[in-house]
Amino acid sequence: MFRGTVEEYRALYMEKNAHLEQFLEQVTPFEFYREIFPEGSFERKGHFEDSKPNGIVVSLPGRGGSVNGIALEIEGDGKAKRYIITDDLKRLDELKDADFTIMAPISYFGRSRSGKFARFLYALAFDLDGVGMPQLRDVLHQMDKDILPKATFVVNSGTGLHLYYVLTEPVPMYPQNQTYLKELKFCLTEKIWNRFTSTLKEPQMQGIMQGFRVVGSGTKLGRGYPVVAFRLGGRVELDTLLEYVPESNGERQRLQGIIRKTTMPLAEAKEKYPEWYERRIVKKERRGRWTVKRDLYDWWLRRIQDEIHVGHRYHGIMTLAIYAKKCGIDEDELRQDAYSLLLPYDEMSVEQINRFTKDDIEAGLAMFNEDYVTFPRDTIGKITGLAMPVNKRNGLKQDLHLKVARATKIGKKAVGVMKPEGRPEKRDIVAEYMRNYPEVRRKTEIARALGIDRGTVAKYYDNILKELQEEQQRVARQKKIQYQDGHITVPVEPPQAVSDFLVAALAVDDL
């Protein structure tokens, strides 16, 4: 991985631009956004009677200097500002001088960037980091050889690339479409972000609502090194992008299953779920929810203090803001906790250009909003790079799960196979947790999850881990090649994604 000074990154930025100019056509910021948002996509300025959605730009005011990349002063209250982009796109040119200005290729009703108010998605955009000259050449090579889908625009974002796939037709942002598009983007990210296109081994997953630095605005390298866009291909069909998702491991089938299962005409939903239709569609009531105990917030704060990695710091703060709203945490407490992470997070930076600043904190805190409290757990796990263990109830709701557990307990007692009750040994508690959550291997995290002392976990940890490994080896030996009647037989299991798809596809409603 290339790790250089700011001056070296600026030189690399210029080299990338020179290479892209050799083969591609540079476009102006207006040309770039006009192609994504054709004329008539937004309201005309001052013409509210158009009743159309608009673009939204999020911008942080200029800061009054920094030390080692850490902002010392942010103008005003320091919070991110939202600006409406109307059909003339002129506001984009006015905002390009801000230090941090982002926009998603999506139109919205109102000023909130939540999925609830999203109207159309005009392009799928991907952020590719760790891009030096060899990686830039390989990105273009893989697109030329049809290994990767050919992007409409390749954007030099300063230290990486932004790849924009402008869609032939904007996609309505219905909830079922958002689910499909999010999963499609995750799958394509894993394909685009490979060992030839990035020096970073771990892809950084981003949702479809992710904003990107505005073309023409400054990069991390400074305002003198703006975001530059180059035209490569034409508009793309969603079905064409789906063809680049691997079929052999079941991912494409899973995506096709999602779009089939989640596409239900509103008229059919009205007939099947009349109470839901009356409450959500007719009366436009907000989806009901309850306030979660603050244990969730405290648990997440501990995790992002100890486990977060470079590349996921912003999303860790973002999720903290979501959980603060979900748990009824006061905004002042949230801001204090978030800013307590500024210095530790910045000290994690391995290169000057990738410092963690107040801009990143404020961008994450913008998610302290009621509209984001239902952000999916699996998505949080992907974008933060942290495992999100779930309570194992075998697919049952809590009350039914408890009834089954109690009935099982009574049955075991009746036949004399129930172990003597009483306080379980600490070693057994630790072993059970490590068996159920193999992805959690930090002693501190295990201790916190179980509410016991870390020293107790450390006392038994090595022996338990050895036992679990031996147990896995025994299972593996049982699956080795067997000989039957002179023929070699090998147990074959389908990938989990294929299994899930087949189960869903063959499932029938209970009568």
Short mmCIF file of N, CA, C and O in Angstrom, two decimals, residues 61-167:
data_model
loop_
_atom_site.label_atom_id
_atom_site.label_comp_id
_atom_site.label_asym_id
_atom_site.label_seq_id
_atom_site.Cartn_x
_atom_site.Cartn_y
_atom_site.Cartn_z
N PRO A 61 -18.96 24.36 6.53
CA PRO A 61 -18.30 25.65 6.27
C PRO A 61 -16.79 25.51 6.36
O PRO A 61 -16.27 24.58 6.96
N GLY A 62 -16.09 26.48 5.74
CA GLY A 62 -14.63 26.48 5.78
C GLY A 62 -14.12 26.55 7.19
O GLY A 62 -14.75 27.12 8.08
N ARG A 63 -12.96 25.96 7.43
CA ARG A 63 -12.43 25.94 8.78
C ARG A 63 -11.23 26.88 8.88
O ARG A 63 -10.56 27.16 7.90
N GLY A 64 -10.96 27.34 10.05
CA GLY A 64 -9.93 28.34 10.25
C GLY A 64 -8.57 27.79 10.53
O GLY A 64 -7.83 28.34 11.34
N GLY A 65 -8.18 26.72 9.90
CA GLY A 65 -6.84 26.18 10.10
C GLY A 65 -6.87 24.82 10.75
O GLY A 65 -7.87 24.40 11.31
N SER A 66 -5.75 24.12 10.68
CA SER A 66 -5.68 22.80 11.26
C SER A 66 -4.26 22.48 11.68
O SER A 66 -3.31 23.11 11.24
N VAL A 67 -4.15 21.51 12.57
CA VAL A 67 -2.85 21.00 12.99
C VAL A 67 -2.85 19.51 12.72
O VAL A 67 -3.70 18.78 13.24
N ASN A 68 -1.91 19.05 11.89
CA ASN A 68 -1.84 17.62 11.53
C ASN A 68 -3.18 17.12 10.99
O ASN A 68 -3.58 15.99 11.23
N GLY A 69 -3.88 18.00 10.28
CA GLY A 69 -5.12 17.56 9.65
C GLY A 69 -6.33 17.63 10.56
O GLY A 69 -7.43 17.36 10.14
N ILE A 70 -6.18 18.00 11.84
CA ILE A 70 -7.32 18.08 12.76
C ILE A 70 -7.84 19.52 12.75
O ILE A 70 -7.10 20.46 13.05
N ALA A 71 -9.10 19.67 12.41
CA ALA A 71 -9.67 21.01 12.33
C ALA A 71 -9.68 21.68 13.69
O ALA A 71 -10.10 21.10 14.68
N LEU A 72 -9.21 22.91 13.73
CA LEU A 72 -9.22 23.66 14.99
C LEU A 72 -10.48 24.48 15.13
O LEU A 72 -10.95 24.72 16.24
N GLU A 73 -11.02 24.95 14.02
CA GLU A 73 -12.16 25.84 14.10
C GLU A 73 -13.05 25.65 12.88
O GLU A 73 -12.57 25.63 11.74
N ILE A 74 -14.33 25.46 13.12
CA ILE A 74 -15.29 25.36 12.04
C ILE A 74 -16.27 26.51 12.17
O ILE A 74 -16.74 26.80 13.27
N GLU A 75 -16.55 27.19 11.08
CA GLU A 75 -17.40 28.36 11.14
C GLU A 75 -18.80 28.01 11.63
O GLU A 75 -19.30 26.92 11.42
N GLY A 76 -19.48 29.00 12.23
CA GLY A 76 -20.85 28.82 12.69
C GLY A 76 -20.94 27.81 13.81
O GLY A 76 -20.06 27.72 14.67
N ASP A 77 -22.03 27.02 13.80
CA ASP A 77 -22.24 26.02 14.85
C ASP A 77 -21.49 24.72 14.55
O ASP A 77 -21.55 23.77 15.33
N GLY A 78 -20.82 24.65 13.42
CA GLY A 78 -20.02 23.47 13.09
C GLY A 78 -20.80 22.33 12.49
O GLY A 78 -20.23 21.34 12.08
N LYS A 79 -22.13 22.46 12.42
CA LYS A 79 -22.95 21.38 11.91
C LYS A 79 -23.03 21.47 10.39
O LYS A 79 -22.95 22.53 9.79
N ALA A 80 -23.21 20.31 9.77
CA ALA A 80 -23.33 20.27 8.32
C ALA A 80 -24.60 21.00 7.89
O ALA A 80 -25.65 20.90 8.54
N LYS A 81 -24.52 21.71 6.79
CA LYS A 81 -25.66 22.45 6.23
C LYS A 81 -26.15 21.72 4.98
O LYS A 81 -25.37 21.17 4.21
N ARG A 82 -27.46 21.73 4.79
CA ARG A 82 -28.06 21.13 3.60
C ARG A 82 -28.55 22.22 2.68
O ARG A 82 -29.16 23.18 3.12
N TYR A 83 -28.29 22.04 1.40
CA TYR A 83 -28.70 23.03 0.40
C TYR A 83 -29.49 22.31 -0.70
O TYR A 83 -29.12 21.22 -1.14
N ILE A 84 -30.57 22.94 -1.13
CA ILE A 84 -31.40 22.38 -2.19
C ILE A 84 -30.82 22.75 -3.55
O ILE A 84 -30.46 23.90 -3.81
N ILE A 85 -30.72 21.75 -4.42
CA ILE A 85 -30.23 21.95 -5.78
C ILE A 85 -31.43 21.89 -6.73
O ILE A 85 -32.08 20.85 -6.85
N THR A 86 -31.73 23.02 -7.37
CA THR A 86 -32.85 23.08 -8.30
C THR A 86 -32.38 22.77 -9.71
O THR A 86 -31.21 22.47 -9.94
N ASP A 87 -33.28 22.90 -10.68
CA ASP A 87 -33.01 22.38 -12.02
C ASP A 87 -31.89 23.11 -12.75
O ASP A 87 -31.27 22.52 -13.66
N ASP A 88 -31.58 24.35 -12.37
CA ASP A 88 -30.51 25.06 -13.08
C ASP A 88 -29.12 24.65 -12.60
O ASP A 88 -28.11 24.99 -13.23
N LEU A 89 -29.04 23.92 -11.47
CA LEU A 89 -27.78 23.39 -10.92
C LEU A 89 -26.79 24.47 -10.50
O LEU A 89 -25.64 24.17 -10.18
N LYS A 90 -27.22 25.74 -10.48
CA LYS A 90 -26.27 26.83 -10.20
C LYS A 90 -25.72 26.78 -8.79
O LYS A 90 -24.59 27.20 -8.54
N ARG A 91 -26.50 26.25 -7.85
CA ARG A 91 -26.04 26.23 -6.45
C ARG A 91 -24.78 25.37 -6.29
O ARG A 91 -23.97 25.61 -5.40
N LEU A 92 -24.63 24.38 -7.13
CA LEU A 92 -23.45 23.53 -7.05
C LEU A 92 -22.18 24.33 -7.29
O LEU A 92 -21.17 24.13 -6.61
N ASP A 93 -22.22 25.24 -8.23
CA ASP A 93 -21.05 26.07 -8.52
C ASP A 93 -20.74 27.00 -7.36
O ASP A 93 -19.58 27.28 -7.07
N GLU A 94 -21.78 27.46 -6.66
CA GLU A 94 -21.58 28.37 -5.54
C GLU A 94 -20.96 27.67 -4.34
O GLU A 94 -20.27 28.29 -3.53
N LEU A 95 -21.19 26.36 -4.21
CA LEU A 95 -20.75 25.62 -3.02
C LEU A 95 -19.42 24.91 -3.20
O LEU A 95 -18.91 24.31 -2.25
N LYS A 96 -18.84 24.98 -4.37
CA LYS A 96 -17.65 24.16 -4.63
C LYS A 96 -16.42 24.62 -3.84
O LYS A 96 -15.45 23.88 -3.74
N ASP A 97 -16.44 25.84 -3.27
CA ASP A 97 -15.29 26.33 -2.53
C ASP A 97 -15.27 25.88 -1.07
O ASP A 97 -14.33 26.19 -0.35
N ALA A 98 -16.32 25.19 -0.62
CA ALA A 98 -16.33 24.69 0.75
C ALA A 98 -15.31 23.55 0.88
O ALA A 98 -14.96 22.89 -0.10
N ASP A 99 -14.82 23.33 2.12
CA ASP A 99 -13.82 22.28 2.33
C ASP A 99 -14.40 20.88 2.16
O ASP A 99 -13.69 19.95 1.80
N PHE A 100 -15.68 20.75 2.46
CA PHE A 100 -16.29 19.41 2.44
C PHE A 100 -17.70 19.55 1.89
O PHE A 100 -18.58 20.08 2.55
N THR A 101 -17.91 19.12 0.65
CA THR A 101 -19.21 19.24 -0.01
C THR A 101 -19.51 17.93 -0.72
O THR A 101 -18.74 17.49 -1.57
N ILE A 102 -20.62 17.29 -0.35
CA ILE A 102 -20.96 16.00 -0.93
C ILE A 102 -22.39 16.01 -1.47
O ILE A 102 -23.24 16.78 -1.02
N MET A 103 -22.63 15.12 -2.43
CA MET A 103 -23.96 14.97 -3.01
C MET A 103 -24.12 13.55 -3.50
O MET A 103 -23.18 12.95 -4.04
N ALA A 104 -25.30 13.00 -3.32
CA ALA A 104 -25.63 11.67 -3.84
C ALA A 104 -26.40 11.81 -5.14
O ALA A 104 -27.11 12.80 -5.34
N PRO A 105 -26.29 10.85 -6.06
CA PRO A 105 -27.03 10.92 -7.33
C PRO A 105 -28.50 10.53 -7.15
O PRO A 105 -29.02 9.64 -7.82
N ILE A 106 -29.16 11.22 -6.23
CA ILE A 106 -30.53 10.90 -5.83
C ILE A 106 -31.32 12.19 -5.72
O ILE A 106 -30.78 13.24 -5.33
N SER A 107 -32.60 12.16 -6.03
CA SER A 107 -33.49 13.30 -5.80
C SER A 107 -34.36 13.02 -4.58
O SER A 107 -34.68 11.86 -4.28
N TYR A 108 -34.72 14.09 -3.86
CA TYR A 108 -35.48 13.97 -2.61
C TYR A 108 -36.61 15.00 -2.57
O TYR A 108 -36.51 16.07 -3.17
N PHE A 109 -37.63 14.65 -1.81
CA PHE A 109 -38.65 15.63 -1.43
C PHE A 109 -38.25 16.18 -0.06
O PHE A 109 -38.01 15.43 0.88
N GLY A 110 -38.18 17.50 0.06
CA GLY A 110 -37.78 18.11 1.33
C GLY A 110 -36.28 18.20 1.47
O GLY A 110 -35.52 18.09 0.49
N ARG A 111 -35.80 18.36 2.72
CA ARG A 111 -34.38 18.56 2.98
C ARG A 111 -33.70 17.36 3.63
O ARG A 111 -32.51 17.41 3.91
N SER A 112 -34.44 16.32 3.93
CA SER A 112 -33.86 15.15 4.57
C SER A 112 -33.32 14.19 3.53
O SER A 112 -33.96 13.92 2.51
N ARG A 113 -32.11 13.64 3.79
CA ARG A 113 -31.48 12.70 2.88
C ARG A 113 -31.79 11.25 3.25
O ARG A 113 -31.08 10.34 2.84
N SER A 114 -32.84 11.01 3.99
CA SER A 114 -33.18 9.64 4.38
C SER A 114 -33.91 8.95 3.24
O SER A 114 -34.46 9.59 2.33
N GLY A 115 -33.91 7.62 3.30
CA GLY A 115 -34.58 6.85 2.27
C GLY A 115 -36.07 7.11 2.19
O GLY A 115 -36.68 6.94 1.14
N LYS A 116 -36.63 7.55 3.30
CA LYS A 116 -38.07 7.81 3.33
C LYS A 116 -38.48 8.89 2.35
O LYS A 116 -39.57 8.87 1.78
N PHE A 117 -37.59 9.87 2.14
CA PHE A 117 -37.93 11.01 1.28
C PHE A 117 -37.24 10.94 -0.08
O PHE A 117 -37.35 11.86 -0.88
N ALA A 118 -36.50 9.86 -0.33
CA ALA A 118 -35.84 9.72 -1.63
C ALA A 118 -36.87 9.42 -2.71
O ALA A 118 -37.81 8.65 -2.49
N ARG A 119 -36.68 10.02 -3.90
CA ARG A 119 -37.65 9.82 -4.99
C ARG A 119 -37.06 8.98 -6.12
O ARG A 119 -37.64 7.99 -6.53
N PHE A 120 -35.92 9.39 -6.67
CA PHE A 120 -35.31 8.64 -7.77
C PHE A 120 -33.81 8.48 -7.55
O PHE A 120 -33.14 9.39 -7.05
N LEU A 121 -33.28 7.33 -7.95
CA LEU A 121 -31.84 7.10 -8.02
C LEU A 121 -31.44 7.21 -9.48
O LEU A 121 -31.96 6.49 -10.33
N TYR A 122 -30.49 8.11 -9.77
CA TYR A 122 -30.08 8.36 -11.15
C TYR A 122 -28.81 7.63 -11.54
O TYR A 122 -28.52 7.47 -12.73
N ALA A 123 -28.02 7.23 -10.54
CA ALA A 123 -26.76 6.54 -10.85
C ALA A 123 -26.33 5.72 -9.64
O ALA A 123 -26.67 6.06 -8.50
N LEU A 124 -25.60 4.64 -9.89
CA LEU A 124 -24.93 3.90 -8.83
C LEU A 124 -23.48 4.37 -8.81
O LEU A 124 -22.80 4.37 -9.86
N ALA A 125 -23.00 4.80 -7.66
CA ALA A 125 -21.64 5.34 -7.55
C ALA A 125 -20.85 4.51 -6.55
O ALA A 125 -21.37 4.09 -5.51
N PHE A 126 -19.57 4.29 -6.87
CA PHE A 126 -18.69 3.46 -6.05
C PHE A 126 -17.44 4.24 -5.71
O PHE A 126 -16.85 4.90 -6.58
N ASP A 127 -17.02 4.14 -4.45
CA ASP A 127 -15.81 4.80 -3.97
C ASP A 127 -14.70 3.76 -3.90
O ASP A 127 -14.83 2.76 -3.19
N LEU A 128 -13.63 3.97 -4.64
CA LEU A 128 -12.52 3.02 -4.68
C LEU A 128 -11.28 3.72 -4.13
O LEU A 128 -10.77 4.68 -4.71
N ASP A 129 -10.78 3.26 -2.97
CA ASP A 129 -9.60 3.84 -2.34
C ASP A 129 -8.37 2.99 -2.62
O ASP A 129 -8.46 1.86 -3.13
N GLY A 130 -7.21 3.52 -2.21
CA GLY A 130 -5.96 2.80 -2.41
C GLY A 130 -5.62 2.64 -3.87
O GLY A 130 -5.18 1.57 -4.31
N VAL A 131 -5.80 3.71 -4.64
CA VAL A 131 -5.59 3.65 -6.09
C VAL A 131 -4.34 4.44 -6.47
O VAL A 131 -4.33 5.67 -6.44
N GLY A 132 -3.25 3.72 -6.79
CA GLY A 132 -2.07 4.33 -7.38
C GLY A 132 -2.14 4.21 -8.89
O GLY A 132 -3.16 3.80 -9.45
N MET A 133 -1.06 4.49 -9.57
CA MET A 133 -1.06 4.39 -11.03
C MET A 133 -1.27 2.96 -11.53
O MET A 133 -2.04 2.75 -12.47
N PRO A 134 -0.63 1.93 -10.93
CA PRO A 134 -0.91 0.57 -11.41
C PRO A 134 -2.38 0.19 -11.27
O PRO A 134 -2.95 -0.46 -12.15
N GLN A 135 -3.00 0.61 -10.15
CA GLN A 135 -4.41 0.28 -9.93
C GLN A 135 -5.31 1.04 -10.91
O GLN A 135 -6.30 0.49 -11.42
N LEU A 136 -4.98 2.31 -11.17
CA LEU A 136 -5.76 3.08 -12.14
C LEU A 136 -5.71 2.42 -13.51
O LEU A 136 -6.76 2.26 -14.18
N ARG A 137 -4.53 2.02 -13.94
CA ARG A 137 -4.41 1.36 -15.24
C ARG A 137 -5.22 0.06 -15.28
O ARG A 137 -5.83 -0.28 -16.29
N ASP A 138 -5.22 -0.66 -14.14
CA ASP A 138 -5.93 -1.95 -14.13
C ASP A 138 -7.43 -1.76 -14.12
O ASP A 138 -8.17 -2.57 -14.69
N VAL A 139 -7.91 -0.71 -13.45
CA VAL A 139 -9.35 -0.41 -13.49
C VAL A 139 -9.79 -0.21 -14.94
O VAL A 139 -10.79 -0.80 -15.40
N LEU A 140 -9.05 0.61 -15.67
CA LEU A 140 -9.40 0.87 -17.07
C LEU A 140 -9.25 -0.40 -17.91
O LEU A 140 -10.08 -0.66 -18.80
N HIS A 141 -8.22 -1.19 -17.62
CA HIS A 141 -8.01 -2.44 -18.36
C HIS A 141 -9.17 -3.42 -18.13
O HIS A 141 -9.69 -4.01 -19.10
N GLN A 142 -9.58 -3.59 -16.89
CA GLN A 142 -10.65 -4.53 -16.58
C GLN A 142 -11.98 -4.08 -17.19
O GLN A 142 -12.80 -4.91 -17.58
N MET A 143 -12.19 -2.77 -17.27
CA MET A 143 -13.41 -2.29 -17.91
C MET A 143 -13.34 -2.49 -19.42
O MET A 143 -14.33 -2.84 -20.07
N ASP A 144 -12.15 -2.30 -19.99
CA ASP A 144 -11.98 -2.46 -21.43
C ASP A 144 -12.17 -3.93 -21.84
O ASP A 144 -12.70 -4.22 -22.92
N LYS A 145 -11.76 -4.85 -20.96
CA LYS A 145 -11.86 -6.29 -21.26
C LYS A 145 -13.17 -6.89 -20.75
O LYS A 145 -13.35 -8.11 -20.76
N ASP A 146 -14.08 -6.03 -20.30
CA ASP A 146 -15.41 -6.48 -19.85
C ASP A 146 -15.34 -7.37 -18.61
O ASP A 146 -16.24 -8.15 -18.34
N ILE A 147 -14.26 -7.25 -17.85
CA ILE A 147 -14.19 -7.95 -16.56
C ILE A 147 -15.02 -7.20 -15.53
O ILE A 147 -15.71 -7.81 -14.71
N LEU A 148 -14.98 -5.88 -15.60
CA LEU A 148 -15.82 -5.01 -14.78
C LEU A 148 -16.78 -4.25 -15.69
O LEU A 148 -16.45 -3.99 -16.87
N PRO A 149 -17.94 -3.89 -15.20
CA PRO A 149 -18.84 -3.06 -16.02
C PRO A 149 -18.19 -1.72 -16.31
O PRO A 149 -17.50 -1.15 -15.47
N LYS A 150 -18.39 -1.22 -17.52
CA LYS A 150 -17.77 0.04 -17.94
C LYS A 150 -18.53 1.21 -17.32
O LYS A 150 -19.72 1.39 -17.57
N ALA A 151 -17.84 2.01 -16.52
CA ALA A 151 -18.46 3.15 -15.85
C ALA A 151 -18.76 4.26 -16.85
O ALA A 151 -18.04 4.44 -17.84
N THR A 152 -19.82 5.02 -16.57
CA THR A 152 -20.11 6.19 -17.39
C THR A 152 -19.05 7.26 -17.18
O THR A 152 -18.56 7.87 -18.12
N PHE A 153 -18.70 7.48 -15.89
CA PHE A 153 -17.68 8.47 -15.55
C PHE A 153 -16.67 7.86 -14.59
O PHE A 153 -17.04 7.12 -13.67
N VAL A 154 -15.40 8.19 -14.81
CA VAL A 154 -14.34 7.89 -13.85
C VAL A 154 -13.91 9.22 -13.25
O VAL A 154 -13.54 10.15 -13.98
N VAL A 155 -13.97 9.32 -11.93
CA VAL A 155 -13.74 10.59 -11.25
C VAL A 155 -12.49 10.48 -10.38
O VAL A 155 -12.38 9.57 -9.55
N ASN A 156 -11.54 11.39 -10.58
CA ASN A 156 -10.37 11.48 -9.73
C ASN A 156 -10.77 12.24 -8.48
O ASN A 156 -10.97 13.46 -8.51
N SER A 157 -10.91 11.51 -7.36
CA SER A 157 -11.41 12.11 -6.12
C SER A 157 -10.29 12.63 -5.23
O SER A 157 -10.54 13.07 -4.11
N GLY A 158 -9.05 12.57 -5.70
CA GLY A 158 -7.91 13.05 -4.92
C GLY A 158 -6.96 11.92 -4.59
O GLY A 158 -5.87 11.84 -5.14
N THR A 159 -7.39 11.02 -3.71
CA THR A 159 -6.56 9.88 -3.34
C THR A 159 -7.12 8.56 -3.86
O THR A 159 -6.51 7.52 -3.67
N GLY A 160 -8.28 8.62 -4.49
CA GLY A 160 -8.91 7.41 -5.00
C GLY A 160 -9.69 7.71 -6.26
O GLY A 160 -9.43 8.69 -6.97
N LEU A 161 -10.67 6.85 -6.55
CA LEU A 161 -11.53 7.04 -7.70
C LEU A 161 -12.99 6.92 -7.27
O LEU A 161 -13.32 6.16 -6.35
N HIS A 162 -13.85 7.67 -7.95
CA HIS A 162 -15.29 7.47 -7.86
C HIS A 162 -15.76 6.98 -9.22
O HIS A 162 -15.45 7.61 -10.25
N LEU A 163 -16.47 5.87 -9.24
CA LEU A 163 -16.98 5.31 -10.48
C LEU A 163 -18.49 5.49 -10.51
O LEU A 163 -19.20 5.01 -9.62
N TYR A 164 -18.98 6.21 -11.52
CA TYR A 164 -20.42 6.50 -11.65
C TYR A 164 -21.00 5.70 -12.81
O TYR A 164 -20.50 5.78 -13.94
N TYR A 165 -22.05 4.94 -12.52
CA TYR A 165 -22.81 4.23 -13.53
C TYR A 165 -24.16 4.91 -13.66
O TYR A 165 -25.08 4.68 -12.86
N VAL A 166 -24.28 5.80 -14.65
CA VAL A 166 -25.51 6.57 -14.85
C VAL A 166 -26.54 5.65 -15.50
O VAL A 166 -26.27 5.03 -16.55
N LEU A 167 -27.71 5.55 -14.91
CA LEU A 167 -28.73 4.60 -15.36
C LEU A 167 -29.51 5.15 -16.55
O LEU A 167 -29.72 6.36 -16.68
#
